[in-house]
Amino acid sequence: MHICYICGQAETIPFKCNYCQELFCNVHRNPINHSCPFLDTYNKKRKNMLIDNDSQKYGFQSSSVFKTLSRVLTIKSSRTELFHLSLATILVTAVGLSLSGYRYISWQFLAIFVCAFLVHELAHKFLAQYYGSWAEFRAQTWGLIITAISALPFMPFKFIAPGAVMVGLSDGKKFGRVALIGPLTNLVMGFSFLLFSMFYDPFNPLFAIGASFNGWIAMFNLLPFGVLDGQKIFDWNKLVWTVAMAAAMGLFIIAYL
């Protein structure tokens, strides 16, 4: 266990400041929130990332397309995030392998299984950073344990919750959209698989499995409880949450049948 340098809260997987190198909890991870002695360096780096600097450098006013492209290209990650995401992906892959008792490996199935998790989380990250927020995936101890237990072949129920993307948005509307984009990617992938299974290759069970699994992932994350996406979406826009949940339930039921 590690102790937050500011509040003393115990953290199993703390956040390390890239500037002062101290360890912090989620609340104090931002250099501004812990009054980092290198705050000037942090602010200068943030300013250098602004798109307006690019437009001034090249002597023209940025168009909306140029701004969008620039914001996408400035998406950043860190070695800490890559480590956490890799660890989570390994456990998710193990859960996928456990469904056959580790006796049979279908790379197509594993690709569908792992992508349902990875695309979901990366969608949160990309949209949050597009809005100018810090956003990185962080594994959570309890989530890693639950996912690891689910990877045991004799476990009848499987839960995939190794961690989540942490964001720093204060705008409720943008925060709700960031929460929505994760389940939305599962719905898009799920309905695409469903169409493939109905019209392209009805005899390929992988398409139906991909549709039902993405439907289940979306439905689970849309539950309006705790730290799940559903609670954030429900607080932001109840109509959007209702439509998304209905679509997820419909997808899961149709694909499963």
mmCIF file of C-alpha atoms in Angstrom:
data_model
loop_
_atom_site.group_PDB
_atom_site.id
_atom_site.type_symbol
_atom_site.label_atom_id
_atom_site.label_comp_id
_atom_site.label_asym_id
_atom_site.label_seq_id
_atom_site.Cartn_x
_atom_site.Cartn_y
_atom_site.Cartn_z
ATOM 1 C CA MET A 1 0.000 0.000 0.000
ATOM 2 C CA HIS A 2 1.139 3.549 -0.754
ATOM 3 C CA ILE A 3 0.120 6.783 0.966
ATOM 4 C CA CYS A 4 -1.069 9.893 -0.852
ATOM 5 C CA TYR A 5 1.481 12.669 -0.278
ATOM 6 C CA ILE A 6 -1.291 15.220 0.385
ATOM 7 C CA CYS A 7 -4.155 13.546 2.261
ATOM 8 C CA GLY A 8 -2.540 10.342 3.477
ATOM 9 C CA GLN A 9 -5.126 8.073 1.839
ATOM 10 C CA ALA A 10 -3.876 4.522 1.302
ATOM 11 C CA GLU A 11 -3.683 3.548 -2.371
ATOM 12 C CA THR A 12 -2.781 0.135 -3.750
ATOM 13 C CA ILE A 13 -2.164 1.555 -7.237
ATOM 14 C CA PRO A 14 -1.319 5.250 -6.727
ATOM 15 C CA PHE A 15 -0.798 7.998 -9.288
ATOM 16 C CA LYS A 16 2.766 9.248 -9.704
ATOM 17 C CA CYS A 17 3.256 12.860 -10.709
ATOM 18 C CA ASN A 18 5.475 13.135 -13.782
ATOM 19 C CA TYR A 19 6.899 16.396 -12.446
ATOM 20 C CA CYS A 20 7.595 16.078 -8.701
ATOM 21 C CA GLN A 21 7.611 12.232 -8.729
ATOM 22 C CA GLU A 22 5.478 12.003 -5.557
ATOM 23 C CA LEU A 23 2.589 9.524 -5.164
ATOM 24 C CA PHE A 24 -1.033 10.709 -4.928
ATOM 25 C CA CYS A 25 -4.617 9.473 -4.793
ATOM 26 C CA ASN A 26 -7.086 10.072 -7.644
ATOM 27 C CA VAL A 27 -8.264 13.371 -6.115
ATOM 28 C CA HIS A 28 -4.768 14.879 -5.845
ATOM 29 C CA ARG A 29 -3.132 13.315 -8.918
ATOM 30 C CA ASN A 30 -3.333 16.533 -10.971
ATOM 31 C CA PRO A 31 -0.358 18.904 -10.410
ATOM 32 C CA ILE A 32 -2.829 21.729 -9.761
ATOM 33 C CA ASN A 33 -4.580 19.762 -6.997
ATOM 34 C CA HIS A 34 -1.396 19.016 -5.075
ATOM 35 C CA SER A 35 0.285 22.404 -5.638
ATOM 36 C CA CYS A 36 3.153 20.803 -7.493
ATOM 37 C CA PRO A 37 6.419 22.782 -7.165
ATOM 38 C CA PHE A 38 6.807 22.367 -10.924
ATOM 39 C CA LEU A 39 3.394 23.841 -11.651
ATOM 40 C CA ASP A 40 4.858 26.458 -13.994
ATOM 41 C CA THR A 41 6.372 23.721 -16.143
ATOM 42 C CA TYR A 42 3.041 21.882 -16.183
ATOM 43 C CA ASN A 43 1.099 25.012 -17.195
ATOM 44 C CA LYS A 44 3.608 25.833 -19.905
ATOM 45 C CA LYS A 45 3.316 22.338 -21.349
ATOM 46 C CA ARG A 46 -0.468 22.599 -21.325
ATOM 47 C CA LYS A 47 -0.354 25.913 -23.160
ATOM 48 C CA ASN A 48 1.962 24.476 -25.800
ATOM 49 C CA MET A 49 -0.694 21.857 -26.574
ATOM 50 C CA LEU A 50 -3.306 24.449 -27.511
ATOM 51 C CA ILE A 51 -4.314 24.363 -31.128
ATOM 52 C CA ASP A 52 -4.208 28.144 -31.452
ATOM 53 C CA ASN A 53 -0.434 28.048 -31.116
ATOM 54 C CA ASP A 54 -0.257 25.941 -34.279
ATOM 55 C CA SER A 55 -2.435 28.331 -36.216
ATOM 56 C CA GLN A 56 -0.303 31.325 -35.146
ATOM 57 C CA LYS A 57 2.888 29.479 -36.054
ATOM 58 C CA TYR A 58 1.742 28.824 -39.619
ATOM 59 C CA GLY A 59 0.106 32.215 -40.019
ATOM 60 C CA PHE A 60 -3.487 31.187 -40.685
ATOM 61 C CA GLN A 61 -6.688 30.718 -38.759
ATOM 62 C CA SER A 62 -7.495 27.101 -37.959
ATOM 63 C CA SER A 63 -10.557 25.651 -39.634
ATOM 64 C CA SER A 64 -12.859 23.333 -37.725
ATOM 65 C CA VAL A 65 -11.412 20.359 -39.636
ATOM 66 C CA PHE A 66 -7.842 21.382 -38.767
ATOM 67 C CA LYS A 67 -8.783 21.838 -35.120
ATOM 68 C CA THR A 68 -10.419 18.425 -34.963
ATOM 69 C CA LEU A 69 -7.435 16.753 -36.634
ATOM 70 C CA SER A 70 -4.981 18.530 -34.347
ATOM 71 C CA ARG A 71 -6.875 17.525 -31.210
ATOM 72 C CA VAL A 72 -6.987 13.896 -32.312
ATOM 73 C CA LEU A 73 -3.259 13.870 -33.070
ATOM 74 C CA THR A 74 -2.393 15.303 -29.633
ATOM 75 C CA ILE A 75 -3.919 12.321 -27.771
ATOM 76 C CA LYS A 76 -1.341 11.214 -25.225
ATOM 77 C CA SER A 77 -0.652 8.184 -23.090
ATOM 78 C CA SER A 78 1.933 7.190 -20.494
ATOM 79 C CA ARG A 79 3.960 4.147 -19.565
ATOM 80 C CA THR A 80 1.857 3.778 -16.436
ATOM 81 C CA GLU A 81 -1.342 3.659 -18.471
ATOM 82 C CA LEU A 82 0.129 1.188 -20.961
ATOM 83 C CA PHE A 83 1.173 -1.091 -18.089
ATOM 84 C CA HIS A 84 -2.273 -0.946 -16.462
ATOM 85 C CA LEU A 85 -4.040 -1.479 -19.789
ATOM 86 C CA SER A 86 -1.756 -4.391 -20.719
ATOM 87 C CA LEU A 87 -2.348 -6.083 -17.357
ATOM 88 C CA ALA A 88 -6.110 -5.657 -17.718
ATOM 89 C CA THR A 89 -6.058 -6.968 -21.305
ATOM 90 C CA ILE A 90 -4.128 -10.087 -20.252
ATOM 91 C CA LEU A 91 -6.747 -10.876 -17.603
ATOM 92 C CA VAL A 92 -9.614 -10.219 -20.022
ATOM 93 C CA THR A 93 -7.949 -12.579 -22.513
ATOM 94 C CA ALA A 94 -7.669 -15.196 -19.760
ATOM 95 C CA VAL A 95 -11.404 -14.889 -19.093
ATOM 96 C CA GLY A 96 -12.056 -15.484 -22.782
ATOM 97 C CA LEU A 97 -9.839 -18.587 -22.772
ATOM 98 C CA SER A 98 -11.534 -19.886 -19.618
ATOM 99 C CA LEU A 99 -14.859 -20.177 -21.451
ATOM 100 C CA SER A 100 -13.473 -23.263 -23.196
ATOM 101 C CA GLY A 101 -11.574 -24.453 -20.132
ATOM 102 C CA TYR A 102 -8.282 -23.415 -21.803
ATOM 103 C CA ARG A 103 -8.610 -26.464 -24.063
ATOM 104 C CA TYR A 104 -9.453 -24.700 -27.299
ATOM 105 C CA ILE A 105 -8.176 -21.396 -28.661
ATOM 106 C CA SER A 106 -10.138 -19.510 -31.287
ATOM 107 C CA TRP A 107 -8.211 -16.381 -32.256
ATOM 108 C CA GLN A 108 -11.287 -14.964 -33.962
ATOM 109 C CA PHE A 109 -13.316 -15.356 -30.769
ATOM 110 C CA LEU A 110 -10.518 -13.866 -28.634
ATOM 111 C CA ALA A 111 -10.275 -10.884 -30.987
ATOM 112 C CA ILE A 112 -14.019 -10.231 -30.642
ATOM 113 C CA PHE A 113 -13.890 -10.784 -26.877
ATOM 114 C CA VAL A 114 -10.902 -8.526 -26.184
ATOM 115 C CA CYS A 115 -11.984 -5.792 -28.630
ATOM 116 C CA ALA A 116 -15.309 -5.470 -26.796
ATOM 117 C CA PHE A 117 -13.272 -4.397 -23.750
ATOM 118 C CA LEU A 118 -10.449 -2.437 -25.408
ATOM 119 C CA VAL A 119 -12.548 -0.395 -27.850
ATOM 120 C CA HIS A 120 -14.957 0.465 -25.031
ATOM 121 C CA GLU A 121 -12.210 1.834 -22.766
ATOM 122 C CA LEU A 122 -10.242 3.591 -25.503
ATOM 123 C CA ALA A 123 -13.413 5.330 -26.691
ATOM 124 C CA HIS A 124 -13.780 6.876 -23.218
ATOM 125 C CA LYS A 125 -10.155 8.019 -23.334
ATOM 126 C CA PHE A 126 -10.180 9.458 -26.853
ATOM 127 C CA LEU A 127 -13.369 11.479 -26.406
ATOM 128 C CA ALA A 128 -12.296 12.830 -23.004
ATOM 129 C CA GLN A 129 -8.921 13.919 -24.383
ATOM 130 C CA TYR A 130 -10.665 15.378 -27.417
ATOM 131 C CA TYR A 131 -12.563 17.575 -24.943
ATOM 132 C CA GLY A 132 -9.205 18.662 -23.476
ATOM 133 C CA SER A 133 -9.338 16.537 -20.342
ATOM 134 C CA TRP A 134 -6.647 14.357 -18.821
ATOM 135 C CA ALA A 135 -7.796 10.779 -19.363
ATOM 136 C CA GLU A 136 -5.941 7.538 -18.693
ATOM 137 C CA PHE A 137 -6.904 3.951 -17.953
ATOM 138 C CA ARG A 138 -6.159 2.763 -14.420
ATOM 139 C CA ALA A 139 -6.506 -0.772 -13.144
ATOM 140 C CA GLN A 140 -8.285 -1.195 -9.810
ATOM 141 C CA THR A 141 -7.300 -3.826 -7.276
ATOM 142 C CA TRP A 142 -10.799 -5.176 -6.622
ATOM 143 C CA GLY A 143 -11.539 -5.214 -10.334
ATOM 144 C CA LEU A 144 -8.356 -7.121 -11.130
ATOM 145 C CA ILE A 145 -9.190 -9.673 -8.446
ATOM 146 C CA ILE A 146 -12.761 -10.178 -9.721
ATOM 147 C CA THR A 147 -11.539 -10.540 -13.301
ATOM 148 C CA ALA A 148 -8.779 -12.970 -12.231
ATOM 149 C CA ILE A 149 -11.315 -15.111 -10.336
ATOM 150 C CA SER A 150 -13.554 -15.082 -13.414
ATOM 151 C CA ALA A 151 -10.627 -16.471 -15.423
ATOM 152 C CA LEU A 152 -10.830 -19.719 -13.419
ATOM 153 C CA PRO A 153 -12.428 -22.303 -15.743
ATOM 154 C CA PHE A 154 -14.812 -23.695 -13.103
ATOM 155 C CA MET A 155 -16.378 -20.300 -12.324
ATOM 156 C CA PRO A 156 -19.957 -20.304 -13.723
ATOM 157 C CA PHE A 157 -20.252 -16.502 -13.867
ATOM 158 C CA LYS A 158 -17.786 -14.217 -15.595
ATOM 159 C CA PHE A 159 -17.257 -10.553 -14.689
ATOM 160 C CA ILE A 160 -14.891 -8.264 -16.578
ATOM 161 C CA ALA A 161 -14.116 -5.143 -14.562
ATOM 162 C CA PRO A 162 -10.309 -4.772 -14.304
ATOM 163 C CA GLY A 163 -10.370 -0.974 -14.223
ATOM 164 C CA ALA A 164 -11.667 2.181 -15.845
ATOM 165 C CA VAL A 165 -10.608 5.339 -17.647
ATOM 166 C CA MET A 166 -10.154 8.217 -15.211
ATOM 167 C CA VAL A 167 -11.124 11.643 -16.559
ATOM 168 C CA GLY A 168 -11.072 15.177 -15.229
ATOM 169 C CA LEU A 169 -14.143 16.845 -16.730
ATOM 170 C CA SER A 170 -16.294 19.291 -14.776
ATOM 171 C CA ASP A 171 -18.778 19.885 -17.625
ATOM 172 C CA GLY A 172 -21.740 17.577 -16.929
ATOM 173 C CA LYS A 173 -22.775 17.344 -20.578
ATOM 174 C CA LYS A 174 -19.307 16.374 -21.783
ATOM 175 C CA PHE A 175 -18.870 13.996 -18.842
ATOM 176 C CA GLY A 176 -22.124 12.279 -19.802
ATOM 177 C CA ARG A 177 -21.050 11.958 -23.422
ATOM 178 C CA VAL A 178 -17.725 10.444 -22.390
ATOM 179 C CA ALA A 179 -19.604 7.895 -20.274
ATOM 180 C CA LEU A 180 -21.987 7.134 -23.156
ATOM 181 C CA ILE A 181 -19.342 6.589 -25.833
ATOM 182 C CA GLY A 182 -18.116 3.340 -24.225
ATOM 183 C CA PRO A 183 -21.421 1.418 -24.312
ATOM 184 C CA LEU A 184 -22.182 3.082 -27.657
ATOM 185 C CA THR A 185 -19.134 1.441 -29.260
ATOM 186 C CA ASN A 186 -20.351 -1.947 -27.987
ATOM 187 C CA LEU A 187 -23.779 -1.291 -29.491
ATOM 188 C CA VAL A 188 -22.253 -0.353 -32.850
ATOM 189 C CA MET A 189 -20.038 -3.448 -32.883
ATOM 190 C CA GLY A 190 -22.859 -5.656 -31.603
ATOM 191 C CA PHE A 191 -25.433 -4.592 -34.188
ATOM 192 C CA SER A 192 -22.779 -4.908 -36.920
ATOM 193 C CA PHE A 193 -22.118 -8.507 -35.850
ATOM 194 C CA LEU A 194 -25.867 -9.106 -35.748
ATOM 195 C CA LEU A 195 -26.288 -7.923 -39.330
ATOM 196 C CA PHE A 196 -23.378 -10.119 -40.438
ATOM 197 C CA SER A 197 -24.927 -13.118 -38.702
ATOM 198 C CA MET A 198 -28.311 -12.502 -40.355
ATOM 199 C CA PHE A 199 -27.344 -11.584 -43.915
ATOM 200 C CA TYR A 200 -23.662 -12.334 -44.577
ATOM 201 C CA ASP A 201 -22.882 -15.690 -42.925
ATOM 202 C CA PRO A 202 -25.824 -17.089 -40.906
ATOM 203 C CA PHE A 203 -23.952 -20.328 -40.232
ATOM 204 C CA ASN A 204 -20.979 -18.679 -38.547
ATOM 205 C CA PRO A 205 -21.633 -18.704 -34.775
ATOM 206 C CA LEU A 206 -18.881 -16.145 -34.094
ATOM 207 C CA PHE A 207 -21.005 -13.283 -35.409
ATOM 208 C CA ALA A 208 -23.927 -14.167 -33.138
ATOM 209 C CA ILE A 209 -21.545 -14.581 -30.196
ATOM 210 C CA GLY A 210 -19.960 -11.190 -30.924
ATOM 211 C CA ALA A 211 -23.397 -9.561 -31.073
ATOM 212 C CA SER A 212 -24.650 -11.080 -27.816
ATOM 213 C CA PHE A 213 -21.389 -10.440 -25.959
ATOM 214 C CA ASN A 214 -21.245 -6.775 -26.981
ATOM 215 C CA GLY A 215 -24.906 -6.465 -26.027
ATOM 216 C CA TRP A 216 -24.163 -7.907 -22.591
ATOM 217 C CA ILE A 217 -21.131 -5.609 -22.075
ATOM 218 C CA ALA A 218 -23.216 -2.554 -23.028
ATOM 219 C CA MET A 219 -26.134 -3.640 -20.843
ATOM 220 C CA PHE A 220 -23.916 -4.292 -17.811
ATOM 221 C CA ASN A 221 -22.114 -0.947 -18.100
ATOM 222 C CA LEU A 222 -25.422 0.893 -18.513
ATOM 223 C CA LEU A 223 -26.688 -0.262 -15.117
ATOM 224 C CA PRO A 224 -27.311 2.969 -13.124
ATOM 225 C CA PHE A 225 -25.259 1.956 -10.108
ATOM 226 C CA GLY A 226 -22.000 3.026 -8.463
ATOM 227 C CA VAL A 227 -19.125 3.906 -10.760
ATOM 228 C CA LEU A 228 -20.622 2.283 -13.870
ATOM 229 C CA ASP A 229 -21.217 4.341 -17.011
ATOM 230 C CA GLY A 230 -24.964 3.979 -16.568
ATOM 231 C CA GLN A 231 -25.023 6.065 -13.388
ATOM 232 C CA LYS A 232 -23.201 8.950 -15.094
ATOM 233 C CA ILE A 233 -25.418 8.787 -18.168
ATOM 234 C CA PHE A 234 -28.592 8.546 -16.049
ATOM 235 C CA ASP A 235 -27.574 11.650 -14.061
ATOM 236 C CA TRP A 236 -26.846 13.538 -17.288
ATOM 237 C CA ASN A 237 -29.810 12.572 -19.495
ATOM 238 C CA LYS A 238 -32.409 9.992 -18.491
ATOM 239 C CA LEU A 239 -33.909 9.800 -21.998
ATOM 240 C CA VAL A 240 -30.527 8.983 -23.539
ATOM 241 C CA TRP A 241 -29.954 6.360 -20.843
ATOM 242 C CA THR A 242 -33.386 4.789 -21.514
ATOM 243 C CA VAL A 243 -32.799 4.565 -25.274
ATOM 244 C CA ALA A 244 -29.283 3.149 -24.820
ATOM 245 C CA MET A 245 -30.431 0.548 -22.269
ATOM 246 C CA ALA A 246 -33.363 -0.503 -24.467
ATOM 247 C CA ALA A 247 -31.005 -0.915 -27.443
ATOM 248 C CA ALA A 248 -28.550 -2.967 -25.356
ATOM 249 C CA MET A 249 -31.278 -5.238 -24.005
ATOM 250 C CA GLY A 250 -32.770 -5.697 -27.474
ATOM 251 C CA LEU A 251 -29.387 -6.528 -28.969
ATOM 252 C CA PHE A 252 -28.566 -9.069 -26.269
ATOM 253 C CA ILE A 253 -31.951 -10.813 -26.422
ATOM 254 C CA ILE A 254 -32.149 -10.981 -30.247
ATOM 255 C CA ALA A 255 -28.542 -12.190 -30.632
ATOM 256 C CA TYR A 256 -28.869 -14.712 -27.805
ATOM 257 C CA LEU A 257 -32.033 -16.214 -29.288
#
